[in-house]
Amino acid sequence: MALVSEGEYDVTALVEAVGTARPAVSQHLGKLRLAGLVSVRREGRRALYRARGGHVRRLVIEVLHAASHRVPAEADGSPP
């Protein structure tokens, strides 16, 4: 979600970026699309995925921001 909230990506680019098997990436994208979190645009034979709307993109940014502030605190044993 972090990548598709920043721009459009096809499955091949996402596979390379995250280092996961192509079928796994395709399945995740399908589920995210069914949930209404990503949209797809066709460009010839390629399908380009992107976070659906500004609200979803802002939500992803907020979640990543919260996670980045919480993980180091838990790693040293201090309360969140």
Coordinates of C-alpha atoms in Angstrom, one line a residue:
M1 CA 0.0 0.0 0.0
A2 CA 2.9 2.4 0.7
L3 CA 4.0 2.1 -2.9
V4 CA 0.7 2.4 -4.6
S5 CA -0.2 5.4 -2.4
E6 CA 2.7 7.2 -4.0
G7 CA 1.9 6.5 -7.6
E8 CA 0.9 3.9 -10.2
Y9 CA 2.6 0.5 -10.4
D10 CA 2.1 -2.6 -12.4
V11 CA 2.5 -6.1 -10.9
T12 CA 6.1 -6.5 -12.3
A13 CA 7.3 -3.3 -10.7
L14 CA 5.7 -4.2 -7.3
V15 CA 7.2 -7.7 -7.4
E16 CA 10.7 -6.2 -7.9
A17 CA 10.1 -3.5 -5.3
V18 CA 8.9 -5.9 -2.5
G19 CA 10.8 -9.1 -3.5
T20 CA 7.7 -11.3 -3.2
A21 CA 6.4 -13.9 -5.6
R22 CA 4.2 -12.6 -8.5
P23 CA 1.2 -14.7 -7.5
A24 CA 1.2 -13.3 -4.0
V25 CA 1.4 -9.7 -5.2
S26 CA -1.4 -10.4 -7.7
Q27 CA -3.6 -11.9 -4.9
H28 CA -3.0 -9.0 -2.6
L29 CA -3.8 -6.5 -5.3
G30 CA -7.0 -8.4 -6.1
K31 CA -8.1 -8.3 -2.4
L32 CA -7.2 -4.6 -2.1
R33 CA -9.2 -3.9 -5.2
L34 CA -12.3 -5.8 -3.9
A35 CA -12.0 -3.8 -0.6
G36 CA -12.0 -0.6 -2.6
L37 CA -8.6 0.5 -1.5
V38 CA -6.9 0.4 -4.9
S39 CA -8.1 1.2 -8.4
V40 CA -6.7 -0.2 -11.6
R41 CA -6.2 1.5 -15.0
R42 CA -5.4 -0.4 -18.2
E43 CA -2.6 0.8 -20.4
G44 CA -2.5 -1.6 -23.3
R45 CA -1.9 -5.0 -21.7
R46 CA -0.6 -3.6 -18.5
A47 CA -2.7 -3.0 -15.4
L48 CA -1.6 -0.1 -13.3
Y49 CA -2.6 0.0 -9.6
R50 CA -2.9 3.0 -7.4
A51 CA -4.4 3.8 -4.0
R52 CA -8.0 4.9 -4.6
G53 CA -8.4 8.6 -3.8
G54 CA -6.8 11.0 -1.4
H55 CA -8.5 9.6 1.6
V56 CA -6.9 6.2 1.2
R57 CA -3.5 7.7 0.5
R58 CA -3.7 9.9 3.6
L59 CA -4.8 6.9 5.7
V60 CA -1.8 4.9 4.5
I61 CA 0.5 7.8 5.3
E62 CA -0.9 8.1 8.8
V63 CA -0.7 4.4 9.5
L64 CA 3.0 4.3 8.4
H65 CA 3.8 7.4 10.4
A66 CA 2.2 5.9 13.5
A67 CA 4.0 2.6 13.0
S68 CA 7.4 4.3 12.6
H69 CA 6.9 6.0 15.9
R70 CA 5.7 3.0 17.8
V71 CA 8.1 0.3 16.7
P72 CA 11.3 1.8 18.1
A73 CA 9.7 2.5 21.5
E74 CA 8.6 -1.2 21.8
A75 CA 12.0 -2.4 20.7
D76 CA 13.7 -0.9 23.7
G77 CA 11.1 -2.2 26.1
S78 CA 9.4 1.1 26.9
P79 CA 5.6 1.3 26.8
P80 CA 4.0 2.5 23.5

